[in-house]
Amino acid sequence: MEKIRESQIKNSLLLLLASIVWGAAFVAQSVAGDRVGTFTFNGIRFLIGGVCLLPFLRGHNKTPSKIPFNKLLGGVICGLALFLASTFQQAGIALGAGAGEAGFLTACYIVLVPIIGLFIGRKCSFWVWPAVGIALVGLYLLCNPFSGGSFSISTADLALLLCALLFSVQILCVDHYAPIMSPVALACVQFFVSGAVSLVSAFIFEFMPDPSAWISSLSAPSSWIAILYTGIFSCGIGYTLQAVGQRGLNPALASLIMSLESVFSSIFGWLILHQLMSGKEITGCVLIFSAVLLAQIPSKS
């Protein structure tokens, strides 16, 4: 039992590290959202992430090209879910959502994962539910930092909320296939699938309408800084940490830990983009962090 607990703590720390990497990625995505098309940006960065993992895949398996069909299918399913979720996320950012706002709304999957999990027979700790409630309050404060006025949802917000739903599906897909497939192989396959589908979409919807504008969008150094960071760190490192860290963890708990990316996106937005945090936003960050700690309490059997 003690070994299991130690393994869960280690996996939780891996997911925490992934959330830090992803939090910084929202800043890069905000920079790229003003220049590079959604499909082009995601296609290039996911392929870079897949290429970065190839040496580790070769070291893990002497014949990395031979992946059993059932495991390959798992990677394809995770890749398609990742394509859909990341498309709506980047689209929401391109439509005007800031780095912190995008991180906060994406983190709504902390509520959706346990709800969807119940429909497929997944159980979770009693403490996860009050933790979800606390996290919801924190997310509300982060998304509605100003007093007065009506609470409205923009097109960008709707895209990000749909992104949260799709990331819930992706988390549950990873949870299903991670125990039966190498984490590196799973991450590698899903990156190549998501990257390939994104680039095909980019050719149809972004390159064909205006080739000169498409080439111009990739000529800025800031575009490639954002692409390389998200490709190498957010994809190559972050999603691999997710695939490893989710093994042996309840998906609801895993989603709560990974939702800390919303807190780190706000912190990095403040440090890099000089976006200041209000008192309500800081309170929201504290509540989300408290929810993650509360979810770590094991239930009495």
C-alpha positions as protocol buffer text, in pm:
chain_id: "A"
residue {
  index: 1
  type: MET
  ca { x: 0 y: 0 z: 0 }
}
residue {
  index: 2
  type: GLU
  ca { x: 287 y: 235 z: 85 }
}
residue {
  index: 3
  type: LYS
  ca { x: 450 y: 171 z: -254 }
}
residue {
  index: 4
  type: ILE
  ca { x: 123 y: 248 z: -428 }
}
residue {
  index: 5
  type: ARG
  ca { x: 93 y: 573 z: -236 }
}
residue {
  index: 6
  type: GLU
  ca { x: 452 y: 671 z: -322 }
}
residue {
  index: 7
  type: SER
  ca { x: 385 y: 595 z: -689 }
}
residue {
  index: 8
  type: GLN
  ca { x: 72 y: 812 z: -680 }
}
residue {
  index: 9
  type: ILE
  ca { x: 266 y: 1101 z: -525 }
}
residue {
  index: 10
  type: LYS
  ca { x: 537 y: 1071 z: -791 }
}
residue {
  index: 11
  type: ASN
  ca { x: 280 y: 1064 z: -1069 }
}
residue {
  index: 12
  type: SER
  ca { x: 104 y: 1364 z: -917 }
}
residue {
  index: 13
  type: LEU
  ca { x: 432 y: 1558 z: -921 }
}
residue {
  index: 14
  type: LEU
  ca { x: 483 y: 1467 z: -1288 }
}
residue {
  index: 15
  type: LEU
  ca { x: 139 y: 1604 z: -1370 }
}
residue {
  index: 16
  type: LEU
  ca { x: 217 y: 1919 z: -1170 }
}
residue {
  index: 17
  type: LEU
  ca { x: 531 y: 1969 z: -1379 }
}
residue {
  index: 18
  type: ALA
  ca { x: 324 y: 1919 z: -1694 }
}
residue {
  index: 19
  type: SER
  ca { x: 81 y: 2188 z: -1577 }
}
residue {
  index: 20
  type: ILE
  ca { x: 372 y: 2433 z: -1532 }
}
residue {
  index: 21
  type: VAL
  ca { x: 495 y: 2364 z: -1886 }
}
residue {
  index: 22
  type: TRP
  ca { x: 142 y: 2404 z: -2027 }
}
residue {
  index: 23
  type: GLY
  ca { x: 83 y: 2722 z: -1827 }
}
residue {
  index: 24
  type: ALA
  ca { x: 382 y: 2887 z: -1995 }
}
residue {
  index: 25
  type: ALA
  ca { x: 260 y: 2754 z: -2331 }
}
residue {
  index: 26
  type: PHE
  ca { x: -52 y: 2974 z: -2312 }
}
residue {
  index: 27
  type: VAL
  ca { x: 174 y: 3278 z: -2337 }
}
residue {
  index: 28
  type: ALA
  ca { x: 339 y: 3134 z: -2650 }
}
residue {
  index: 29
  type: GLN
  ca { x: -1 y: 3047 z: -2795 }
}
residue {
  index: 30
  type: SER
  ca { x: -119 y: 3404 z: -2738 }
}
residue {
  index: 31
  type: VAL
  ca { x: 180 y: 3538 z: -2928 }
}
residue {
  index: 32
  type: ALA
  ca { x: 124 y: 3296 z: -3216 }
}
residue {
  index: 33
  type: GLY
  ca { x: -252 y: 3351 z: -3221 }
}
residue {
  index: 34
  type: ASP
  ca { x: -200 y: 3702 z: -3360 }
}
residue {
  index: 35
  type: ARG
  ca { x: 10 y: 3577 z: -3652 }
}
residue {
  index: 36
  type: VAL
  ca { x: -19 y: 3209 z: -3737 }
}
residue {
  index: 37
  type: GLY
  ca { x: -333 y: 3020 z: -3839 }
}
residue {
  index: 38
  type: THR
  ca { x: -480 y: 2776 z: -3588 }
}
residue {
  index: 39
  type: PHE
  ca { x: -432 y: 2461 z: -3799 }
}
residue {
  index: 40
  type: THR
  ca { x: -82 y: 2563 z: -3917 }
}
residue {
  index: 41
  type: PHE
  ca { x: 37 y: 2641 z: -3565 }
}
residue {
  index: 42
  type: ASN
  ca { x: -97 y: 2316 z: -3418 }
}
residue {
  index: 43
  type: GLY
  ca { x: 17 y: 2104 z: -3714 }
}
residue {
  index: 44
  type: ILE
  ca { x: 380 y: 2217 z: -3698 }
}
residue {
  index: 45
  type: ARG
  ca { x: 410 y: 2207 z: -3319 }
}
residue {
  index: 46
  type: PHE
  ca { x: 258 y: 1860 z: -3288 }
}
residue {
  index: 47
  type: LEU
  ca { x: 485 y: 1719 z: -3556 }
}
residue {
  index: 48
  type: ILE
  ca { x: 784 y: 1875 z: -3379 }
}
residue {
  index: 49
  type: GLY
  ca { x: 665 y: 1713 z: -3055 }
}
residue {
  index: 50
  type: GLY
  ca { x: 640 y: 1375 z: -3227 }
}
residue {
  index: 51
  type: VAL
  ca { x: 988 y: 1406 z: -3380 }
}
residue {
  index: 52
  type: CYS
  ca { x: 1134 y: 1499 z: -3040 }
}
residue {
  index: 53
  type: LEU
  ca { x: 1002 y: 1173 z: -2897 }
}
residue {
  index: 54
  type: LEU
  ca { x: 1135 y: 945 z: -3171 }
}
residue {
  index: 55
  type: PRO
  ca { x: 1483 y: 896 z: -3012 }
}
residue {
  index: 56
  type: PHE
  ca { x: 1319 y: 794 z: -2682 }
}
residue {
  index: 57
  type: LEU
  ca { x: 1086 y: 558 z: -2865 }
}
residue {
  index: 58
  type: ARG
  ca { x: 1381 y: 394 z: -3037 }
}
residue {
  index: 59
  type: GLY
  ca { x: 1563 y: 356 z: -2707 }
}
residue {
  index: 60
  type: HIS
  ca { x: 1253 y: 203 z: -2549 }
}
residue {
  index: 61
  type: ASN
  ca { x: 1186 y: -43 z: -2828 }
}
residue {
  index: 62
  type: LYS
  ca { x: 1436 y: -197 z: -3067 }
}
residue {
  index: 63
  type: THR
  ca { x: 1171 y: -208 z: -3339 }
}
residue {
  index: 64
  type: PRO
  ca { x: 970 y: 109 z: -3281 }
}
residue {
  index: 65
  type: SER
  ca { x: 800 y: 90 z: -3619 }
}
residue {
  index: 66
  type: LYS
  ca { x: 617 y: -227 z: -3518 }
}
residue {
  index: 67
  type: ILE
  ca { x: 333 y: -120 z: -3293 }
}
residue {
  index: 68
  type: PRO
  ca { x: 45 y: -369 z: -3243 }
}
residue {
  index: 69
  type: PHE
  ca { x: -273 y: -260 z: -3418 }
}
residue {
  index: 70
  type: ASN
  ca { x: -481 y: -231 z: -3101 }
}
residue {
  index: 71
  type: LYS
  ca { x: -219 y: -3 z: -2943 }
}
residue {
  index: 72
  type: LEU
  ca { x: -179 y: 196 z: -3264 }
}
residue {
  index: 73
  type: LEU
  ca { x: -556 y: 244 z: -3270 }
}
residue {
  index: 74
  type: GLY
  ca { x: -540 y: 379 z: -2914 }
}
residue {
  index: 75
  type: GLY
  ca { x: -283 y: 638 z: -3021 }
}
residue {
  index: 76
  type: VAL
  ca { x: -497 y: 736 z: -3320 }
}
residue {
  index: 77
  type: ILE
  ca { x: -806 y: 785 z: -3101 }
}
residue {
  index: 78
  type: CYS
  ca { x: -609 y: 996 z: -2852 }
}
residue {
  index: 79
  type: GLY
  ca { x: -460 y: 1191 z: -3143 }
}
residue {
  index: 80
  type: LEU
  ca { x: -798 y: 1275 z: -3294 }
}
residue {
  index: 81
  type: ALA
  ca { x: -928 y: 1387 z: -2952 }
}
residue {
  index: 82
  type: LEU
  ca { x: -616 y: 1601 z: -2909 }
}
residue {
  index: 83
  type: PHE
  ca { x: -663 y: 1752 z: -3257 }
}
residue {
  index: 84
  type: LEU
  ca { x: -1020 y: 1860 z: -3181 }
}
residue {
  index: 85
  type: ALA
  ca { x: -944 y: 1993 z: -2833 }
}
residue {
  index: 86
  type: SER
  ca { x: -632 y: 2187 z: -2936 }
}
residue {
  index: 87
  type: THR
  ca { x: -808 y: 2330 z: -3243 }
}
residue {
  index: 88
  type: PHE
  ca { x: -1083 y: 2488 z: -3036 }
}
residue {
  index: 89
  type: GLN
  ca { x: -831 y: 2602 z: -2775 }
}
residue {
  index: 90
  type: GLN
  ca { x: -609 y: 2784 z: -3026 }
}
residue {
  index: 91
  type: ALA
  ca { x: -916 y: 2918 z: -3208 }
}
residue {
  index: 92
  type: GLY
  ca { x: -1042 y: 3069 z: -2882 }
}
residue {
  index: 93
  type: ILE
  ca { x: -704 y: 3236 z: -2827 }
}
residue {
  index: 94
  type: ALA
  ca { x: -697 y: 3363 z: -3188 }
}
residue {
  index: 95
  type: LEU
  ca { x: -1047 y: 3509 z: -3136 }
}
residue {
  index: 96
  type: GLY
  ca { x: -914 y: 3731 z: -2860 }
}
residue {
  index: 97
  type: ALA
  ca { x: -897 y: 3535 z: -2534 }
}
residue {
  index: 98
  type: GLY
  ca { x: -592 y: 3621 z: -2324 }
}
residue {
  index: 99
  type: ALA
  ca { x: -340 y: 3369 z: -2192 }
}
residue {
  index: 100
  type: GLY
  ca { x: -491 y: 3365 z: -1843 }
}
residue {
  index: 101
  type: GLU
  ca { x: -852 y: 3354 z: -1965 }
}
residue {
  index: 102
  type: ALA
  ca { x: -773 y: 3065 z: -2200 }
}
residue {
  index: 103
  type: GLY
  ca { x: -606 y: 2874 z: -1918 }
}
residue {
  index: 104
  type: PHE
  ca { x: -896 y: 2928 z: -1682 }
}
residue {
  index: 105
  type: LEU
  ca { x: -1169 y: 2822 z: -1925 }
}
residue {
  index: 106
  type: THR
  ca { x: -973 y: 2521 z: -2049 }
}
residue {
  index: 107
  type: ALA
  ca { x: -945 y: 2407 z: -1687 }
}
residue {
  index: 108
  type: CYS
  ca { x: -1322 y: 2356 z: -1675 }
}
residue {
  index: 109
  type: TYR
  ca { x: -1244 y: 1995 z: -1765 }
}
residue {
  index: 110
  type: ILE
  ca { x: -1192 y: 1939 z: -1391 }
}
residue {
  index: 111
  type: VAL
  ca { x: -1570 y: 1937 z: -1363 }
}
residue {
  index: 112
  type: LEU
  ca { x: -1643 y: 1746 z: -1682 }
}
residue {
  index: 113
  type: VAL
  ca { x: -1400 y: 1456 z: -1631 }
}
residue {
  index: 114
  type: PRO
  ca { x: -1564 y: 1304 z: -1318 }
}
residue {
  index: 115
  type: ILE
  ca { x: -1912 y: 1366 z: -1462 }
}
residue {
  index: 116
  type: ILE
  ca { x: -1831 y: 1190 z: -1789 }
}
residue {
  index: 117
  type: GLY
  ca { x: -1642 y: 922 z: -1594 }
}
residue {
  index: 118
  type: LEU
  ca { x: -1956 y: 829 z: -1403 }
}
residue {
  index: 119
  type: PHE
  ca { x: -2130 y: 738 z: -1730 }
}
residue {
  index: 120
  type: ILE
  ca { x: -1854 y: 492 z: -1817 }
}
residue {
  index: 121
  type: GLY
  ca { x: -1839 y: 329 z: -1474 }
}
residue {
  index: 122
  type: ARG
  ca { x: -1550 y: 522 z: -1320 }
}
residue {
  index: 123
  type: LYS
  ca { x: -1551 y: 589 z: -944 }
}
residue {
  index: 124
  type: CYS
  ca { x: -1367 y: 864 z: -761 }
}
residue {
  index: 125
  type: SER
  ca { x: -1275 y: 959 z: -405 }
}
residue {
  index: 126
  type: PHE
  ca { x: -1538 y: 1135 z: -193 }
}
residue {
  index: 127
  type: TRP
  ca { x: -1297 y: 1427 z: -149 }
}
residue {
  index: 128
  type: VAL
  ca { x: -1282 y: 1489 z: -523 }
}
residue {
  index: 129
  type: TRP
  ca { x: -1638 y: 1630 z: -521 }
}
residue {
  index: 130
  type: PRO
  ca { x: -1592 y: 1907 z: -263 }
}
residue {
  index: 131
  type: ALA
  ca { x: -1258 y: 1977 z: -434 }
}
residue {
  index: 132
  type: VAL
  ca { x: -1440 y: 2021 z: -765 }
}
residue {
  index: 133
  type: GLY
  ca { x: -1685 y: 2261 z: -598 }
}
residue {
  index: 134
  type: ILE
  ca { x: -1402 y: 2470 z: -454 }
}
residue {
  index: 135
  type: ALA
  ca { x: -1223 y: 2469 z: -789 }
}
residue {
  index: 136
  type: LEU
  ca { x: -1542 y: 2587 z: -961 }
}
residue {
  index: 137
  type: VAL
  ca { x: -1563 y: 2888 z: -731 }
}
residue {
  index: 138
  type: GLY
  ca { x: -1198 y: 2959 z: -800 }
}
residue {
  index: 139
  type: LEU
  ca { x: -1251 y: 2936 z: -1175 }
}
residue {
  index: 140
  type: TYR
  ca { x: -1548 y: 3174 z: -1153 }
}
residue {
  index: 141
  type: LEU
  ca { x: -1339 y: 3432 z: -971 }
}
residue {
  index: 142
  type: LEU
  ca { x: -1063 y: 3395 z: -1228 }
}
residue {
  index: 143
  type: CYS
  ca { x: -1302 y: 3431 z: -1524 }
}
residue {
  index: 144
  type: ASN
  ca { x: -1505 y: 3717 z: -1369 }
}
residue {
  index: 145
  type: PRO
  ca { x: -1243 y: 3930 z: -1195 }
}
residue {
  index: 146
  type: PHE
  ca { x: -1430 y: 4261 z: -1205 }
}
residue {
  index: 147
  type: SER
  ca { x: -1723 y: 4369 z: -989 }
}
residue {
  index: 148
  type: GLY
  ca { x: -2047 y: 4491 z: -1145 }
}
residue {
  index: 149
  type: GLY
  ca { x: -2182 y: 4440 z: -1496 }
}
residue {
  index: 150
  type: SER
  ca { x: -2338 y: 4133 z: -1650 }
}
residue {
  index: 151
  type: PHE
  ca { x: -2155 y: 3806 z: -1700 }
}
residue {
  index: 152
  type: SER
  ca { x: -2141 y: 3736 z: -2075 }
}
residue {
  index: 153
  type: ILE
  ca { x: -1984 y: 3460 z: -2280 }
}
residue {
  index: 154
  type: SER
  ca { x: -1809 y: 3556 z: -2603 }
}
residue {
  index: 155
  type: THR
  ca { x: -1742 y: 3344 z: -2910 }
}
residue {
  index: 156
  type: ALA
  ca { x: -1388 y: 3293 z: -2782 }
}
residue {
  index: 157
  type: ASP
  ca { x: -1524 y: 3175 z: -2448 }
}
residue {
  index: 158
  type: LEU
  ca { x: -1758 y: 2926 z: -2619 }
}
residue {
  index: 159
  type: ALA
  ca { x: -1468 y: 2786 z: -2823 }
}
residue {
  index: 160
  type: LEU
  ca { x: -1264 y: 2741 z: -2505 }
}
residue {
  index: 161
  type: LEU
  ca { x: -1551 y: 2575 z: -2318 }
}
residue {
  index: 162
  type: LEU
  ca { x: -1592 y: 2329 z: -2606 }
}
residue {
  index: 163
  type: CYS
  ca { x: -1215 y: 2280 z: -2586 }
}
residue {
  index: 164
  type: ALA
  ca { x: -1258 y: 2188 z: -2217 }
}
residue {
  index: 165
  type: LEU
  ca { x: -1520 y: 1926 z: -2308 }
}
residue {
  index: 166
  type: LEU
  ca { x: -1294 y: 1777 z: -2574 }
}
residue {
  index: 167
  type: PHE
  ca { x: -993 y: 1774 z: -2341 }
}
residue {
  index: 168
  type: SER
  ca { x: -1209 y: 1580 z: -2094 }
}
residue {
  index: 169
  type: VAL
  ca { x: -1255 y: 1316 z: -2362 }
}
residue {
  index: 170
  type: GLN
  ca { x: -882 y: 1319 z: -2438 }
}
residue {
  index: 171
  type: ILE
  ca { x: -795 y: 1274 z: -2068 }
}
residue {
  index: 172
  type: LEU
  ca { x: -1027 y: 974 z: -2040 }
}
residue {
  index: 173
  type: CYS
  ca { x: -884 y: 826 z: -2363 }
}
residue {
  index: 174
  type: VAL
  ca { x: -531 y: 858 z: -2226 }
}
residue {
  index: 175
  type: ASP
  ca { x: -647 y: 707 z: -1897 }
}
residue {
  index: 176
  type: HIS
  ca { x: -783 y: 405 z: -2088 }
}
residue {
  index: 177
  type: TYR
  ca { x: -482 y: 341 z: -2313 }
}
residue {
  index: 178
  type: ALA
  ca { x: -189 y: 452 z: -2090 }
}
residue {
  index: 179
  type: PRO
  ca { x: -185 y: 128 z: -1882 }
}
residue {
  index: 180
  type: ILE
  ca { x: -166 y: -93 z: -2195 }
}
residue {
  index: 181
  type: MET
  ca { x: 68 y: 117 z: -2409 }
}
residue {
  index: 182
  type: SER
  ca { x: 411 y: 271 z: -2366 }
}
residue {
  index: 183
  type: PRO
  ca { x: 360 y: 635 z: -2255 }
}
residue {
  index: 184
  type: VAL
  ca { x: 621 y: 752 z: -2506 }
}
residue {
  index: 185
  type: ALA
  ca { x: 464 y: 553 z: -2789 }
}
residue {
  index: 186
  type: LEU
  ca { x: 118 y: 680 z: -2698 }
}
residue {
  index: 187
  type: ALA
  ca { x: 232 y: 1042 z: -2693 }
}
residue {
  index: 188
  type: CYS
  ca { x: 432 y: 999 z: -3015 }
}
residue {
  index: 189
  type: VAL
  ca { x: 144 y: 844 z: -3212 }
}
residue {
  index: 190
  type: GLN
  ca { x: -111 y: 1097 z: -3093 }
}
residue {
  index: 191
  type: PHE
  ca { x: 121 y: 1386 z: -3189 }
}
residue {
  index: 192
  type: PHE
  ca { x: 176 y: 1259 z: -3542 }
}
residue {
  index: 193
  type: VAL
  ca { x: -195 y: 1192 z: -3589 }
}
residue {
  index: 194
  type: SER
  ca { x: -298 y: 1533 z: -3455 }
}
residue {
  index: 195
  type: GLY
  ca { x: -19 y: 1707 z: -3647 }
}
residue {
  index: 196
  type: ALA
  ca { x: -103 y: 1536 z: -3977 }
}
residue {
  index: 197
  type: VAL
  ca { x: -477 y: 1612 z: -3953 }
}
residue {
  index: 198
  type: SER
  ca { x: -398 y: 1972 z: -3855 }
}
residue {
  index: 199
  type: LEU
  ca { x: -166 y: 2026 z: -4152 }
}
residue {
  index: 200
  type: VAL
  ca { x: -419 y: 1881 z: -4397 }
}
residue {
  index: 201
  type: SER
  ca { x: -674 y: 2122 z: -4253 }
}
residue {
  index: 202
  type: ALA
  ca { x: -419 y: 2406 z: -4273 }
}
residue {
  index: 203
  type: PHE
  ca { x: -357 y: 2336 z: -4643 }
}
residue {
  index: 204
  type: ILE
  ca { x: -730 y: 2346 z: -4719 }
}
residue {
  index: 205
  type: PHE
  ca { x: -845 y: 2633 z: -4495 }
}
residue {
  index: 206
  type: GLU
  ca { x: -535 y: 2852 z: -4451 }
}
residue {
  index: 207
  type: PHE
  ca { x: -283 y: 2798 z: -4732 }
}
residue {
  index: 208
  type: MET
  ca { x: -514 y: 2762 z: -5034 }
}
residue {
  index: 209
  type: PRO
  ca { x: -719 y: 3080 z: -4975 }
}
residue {
  index: 210
  type: ASP
  ca { x: -406 y: 3303 z: -4951 }
}
residue {
  index: 211
  type: PRO
  ca { x: -62 y: 3138 z: -4996 }
}
residue {
  index: 212
  type: SER
  ca { x: 133 y: 3465 z: -4965 }
}
residue {
  index: 213
  type: ALA
  ca { x: -31 y: 3556 z: -4633 }
}
residue {
  index: 214
  type: TRP
  ca { x: 33 y: 3202 z: -4507 }
}
residue {
  index: 215
  type: ILE
  ca { x: 405 y: 3229 z: -4590 }
}
residue {
  index: 216
  type: SER
  ca { x: 423 y: 3576 z: -4438 }
}
residue {
  index: 217
  type: SER
  ca { x: 271 y: 3453 z: -4112 }
}
residue {
  index: 218
  type: LEU
  ca { x: 560 y: 3210 z: -4067 }
}
residue {
  index: 219
  type: SER
  ca { x: 832 y: 3463 z: -4148 }
}
residue {
  index: 220
  type: ALA
  ca { x: 826 y: 3637 z: -3809 }
}
residue {
  index: 221
  type: PRO
  ca { x: 1084 y: 3509 z: -3553 }
}
residue {
  index: 222
  type: SER
  ca { x: 826 y: 3538 z: -3274 }
}
residue {
  index: 223
  type: SER
  ca { x: 605 y: 3287 z: -3456 }
}
residue {
  index: 224
  type: TRP
  ca { x: 882 y: 3027 z: -3456 }
}
residue {
  index: 225
  type: ILE
  ca { x: 975 y: 3094 z: -3094 }
}
residue {
  index: 226
  type: ALA
  ca { x: 614 y: 3015 z: -3000 }
}
residue {
  index: 227
  type: ILE
  ca { x: 601 y: 2711 z: -3229 }
}
residue {
  index: 228
  type: LEU
  ca { x: 931 y: 2566 z: -3104 }
}
residue {
  index: 229
  type: TYR
  ca { x: 842 y: 2615 z: -2736 }
}
residue {
  index: 230
  type: THR
  ca { x: 501 y: 2456 z: -2769 }
}
residue {
  index: 231
  type: GLY
  ca { x: 638 y: 2182 z: -2993 }
}
residue {
  index: 232
  type: ILE
  ca { x: 936 y: 2081 z: -2780 }
}
residue {
  index: 233
  type: PHE
  ca { x: 820 y: 2160 z: -2428 }
}
residue {
  index: 234
  type: SER
  ca { x: 439 y: 2166 z: -2432 }
}
residue {
  index: 235
  type: CYS
  ca { x: 406 y: 1867 z: -2668 }
}
residue {
  index: 236
  type: GLY
  ca { x: 727 y: 1667 z: -2644 }
}
residue {
  index: 237
  type: ILE
  ca { x: 765 y: 1702 z: -2267 }
}
residue {
  index: 238
  type: GLY
  ca { x: 424 y: 1804 z: -2130 }
}
residue {
  index: 239
  type: TYR
  ca { x: 204 y: 1541 z: -2293 }
}
residue {
  index: 240
  type: THR
  ca { x: 460 y: 1270 z: -2223 }
}
residue {
  index: 241
  type: LEU
  ca { x: 450 y: 1367 z: -1855 }
}
residue {
  index: 242
  type: GLN
  ca { x: 70 y: 1339 z: -1879 }
}
residue {
  index: 243
  type: ALA
  ca { x: 86 y: 991 z: -2030 }
}
residue {
  index: 244
  type: VAL
  ca { x: 330 y: 874 z: -1758 }
}
residue {
  index: 245
  type: GLY
  ca { x: 169 y: 1059 z: -1469 }
}
residue {
  index: 246
  type: GLN
  ca { x: -186 y: 942 z: -1539 }
}
residue {
  index: 247
  type: ARG
  ca { x: -90 y: 577 z: -1496 }
}
residue {
  index: 248
  type: GLY
  ca { x: -240 y: 457 z: -1169 }
}
residue {
  index: 249
  type: LEU
  ca { x: -419 y: 785 z: -1091 }
}
residue {
  index: 250
  type: ASN
  ca { x: -792 y: 841 z: -1095 }
}
residue {
  index: 251
  type: PRO
  ca { x: -870 y: 1059 z: -1401 }
}
residue {
  index: 252
  type: ALA
  ca { x: -1072 y: 1304 z: -1190 }
}
residue {
  index: 253
  type: LEU
  ca { x: -771 y: 1360 z: -960 }
}
residue {
  index: 254
  type: ALA
  ca { x: -537 y: 1381 z: -1260 }
}
residue {
  index: 255
  type: SER
  ca { x: -757 y: 1647 z: -1421 }
}
residue {
  index: 256
  type: LEU
  ca { x: -757 y: 1854 z: -1100 }
}
residue {
  index: 257
  type: ILE
  ca { x: -378 y: 1856 z: -1087 }
}
residue {
  index: 258
  type: MET
  ca { x: -346 y: 1940 z: -1456 }
}
residue {
  index: 259
  type: SER
  ca { x: -600 y: 2221 z: -1412 }
}
residue {
  index: 260
  type: LEU
  ca { x: -326 y: 2411 z: -1228 }
}
residue {
  index: 261
  type: GLU
  ca { x: -209 y: 2511 z: -1575 }
}
residue {
  index: 262
  type: SER
  ca { x: -473 y: 2787 z: -1542 }
}
residue {
  index: 263
  type: VAL
  ca { x: -293 y: 2924 z: -1236 }
}
residue {
  index: 264
  type: PHE
  ca { x: 48 y: 2905 z: -1402 }
}
residue {
  index: 265
  type: SER
  ca { x: -86 y: 3064 z: -1722 }
}
residue {
  index: 266
  type: SER
  ca { x: -188 y: 3365 z: -1513 }
}
residue {
  index: 267
  type: ILE
  ca { x: 149 y: 3375 z: -1338 }
}
residue {
  index: 268
  type: PHE
  ca { x: 346 y: 3355 z: -1663 }
}
residue {
  index: 269
  type: GLY
  ca { x: 110 y: 3605 z: -1826 }
}
residue {
  index: 270
  type: TRP
  ca { x: 195 y: 3846 z: -1546 }
}
residue {
  index: 271
  type: LEU
  ca { x: 571 y: 3779 z: -1564 }
}
residue {
  index: 272
  type: ILE
  ca { x: 609 y: 3777 z: -1944 }
}
residue {
  index: 273
  type: LEU
  ca { x: 314 y: 3973 z: -2084 }
}
residue {
  index: 274
  type: HIS
  ca { x: 286 y: 4204 z: -1778 }
}
residue {
  index: 275
  type: GLN
  ca { x: -79 y: 4112 z: -1721 }
}
residue {
  index: 276
  type: LEU
  ca { x: -166 y: 4214 z: -1364 }
}
residue {
  index: 277
  type: MET
  ca { x: -383 y: 3996 z: -1139 }
}
residue {
  index: 278
  type: SER
  ca { x: -668 y: 4141 z: -935 }
}
residue {
  index: 279
  type: GLY
  ca { x: -746 y: 4038 z: -579 }
}
residue {
  index: 280
  type: LYS
  ca { x: -1030 y: 3815 z: -704 }
}
residue {
  index: 281
  type: GLU
  ca { x: -796 y: 3642 z: -949 }
}
residue {
  index: 282
  type: ILE
  ca { x: -540 y: 3574 z: -678 }
}
residue {
  index: 283
  type: THR
  ca { x: -818 y: 3435 z: -456 }
}
residue {
  index: 284
  type: GLY
  ca { x: -926 y: 3209 z: -741 }
}
residue {
  index: 285
  type: CYS
  ca { x: -572 y: 3075 z: -779 }
}
residue {
  index: 286
  type: VAL
  ca { x: -555 y: 2999 z: -407 }
}
residue {
  index: 287
  type: LEU
  ca { x: -890 y: 2816 z: -417 }
}
residue {
  index: 288
  type: ILE
  ca { x: -786 y: 2599 z: -712 }
}
residue {
  index: 289
  type: PHE
  ca { x: -458 y: 2509 z: -543 }
}
residue {
  index: 290
  type: SER
  ca { x: -650 y: 2422 z: -224 }
}
residue {
  index: 291
  type: ALA
  ca { x: -885 y: 2201 z: -427 }
}
residue {
  index: 292
  type: VAL
  ca { x: -592 y: 2005 z: -566 }
}
residue {
  index: 293
  type: LEU
  ca { x: -454 y: 1948 z: -215 }
}
residue {
  index: 294
  type: LEU
  ca { x: -797 y: 1840 z: -89 }
}
residue {
  index: 295
  type: ALA
  ca { x: -831 y: 1589 z: -372 }
}
residue {
  index: 296
  type: GLN
  ca { x: -510 y: 1421 z: -255 }
}
residue {
  index: 297
  type: ILE
  ca { x: -681 y: 1299 z: 65 }
}
residue {
  index: 298
  type: PRO
  ca { x: -754 y: 926 z: 25 }
}
residue {
  index: 299
  type: SER
  ca { x: -1102 y: 794 z: 101 }
}
residue {
  index: 300
  type: LYS
  ca { x: -1149 y: 552 z: 387 }
}
residue {
  index: 301
  type: SER
  ca { x: -1245 y: 210 z: 252 }
}
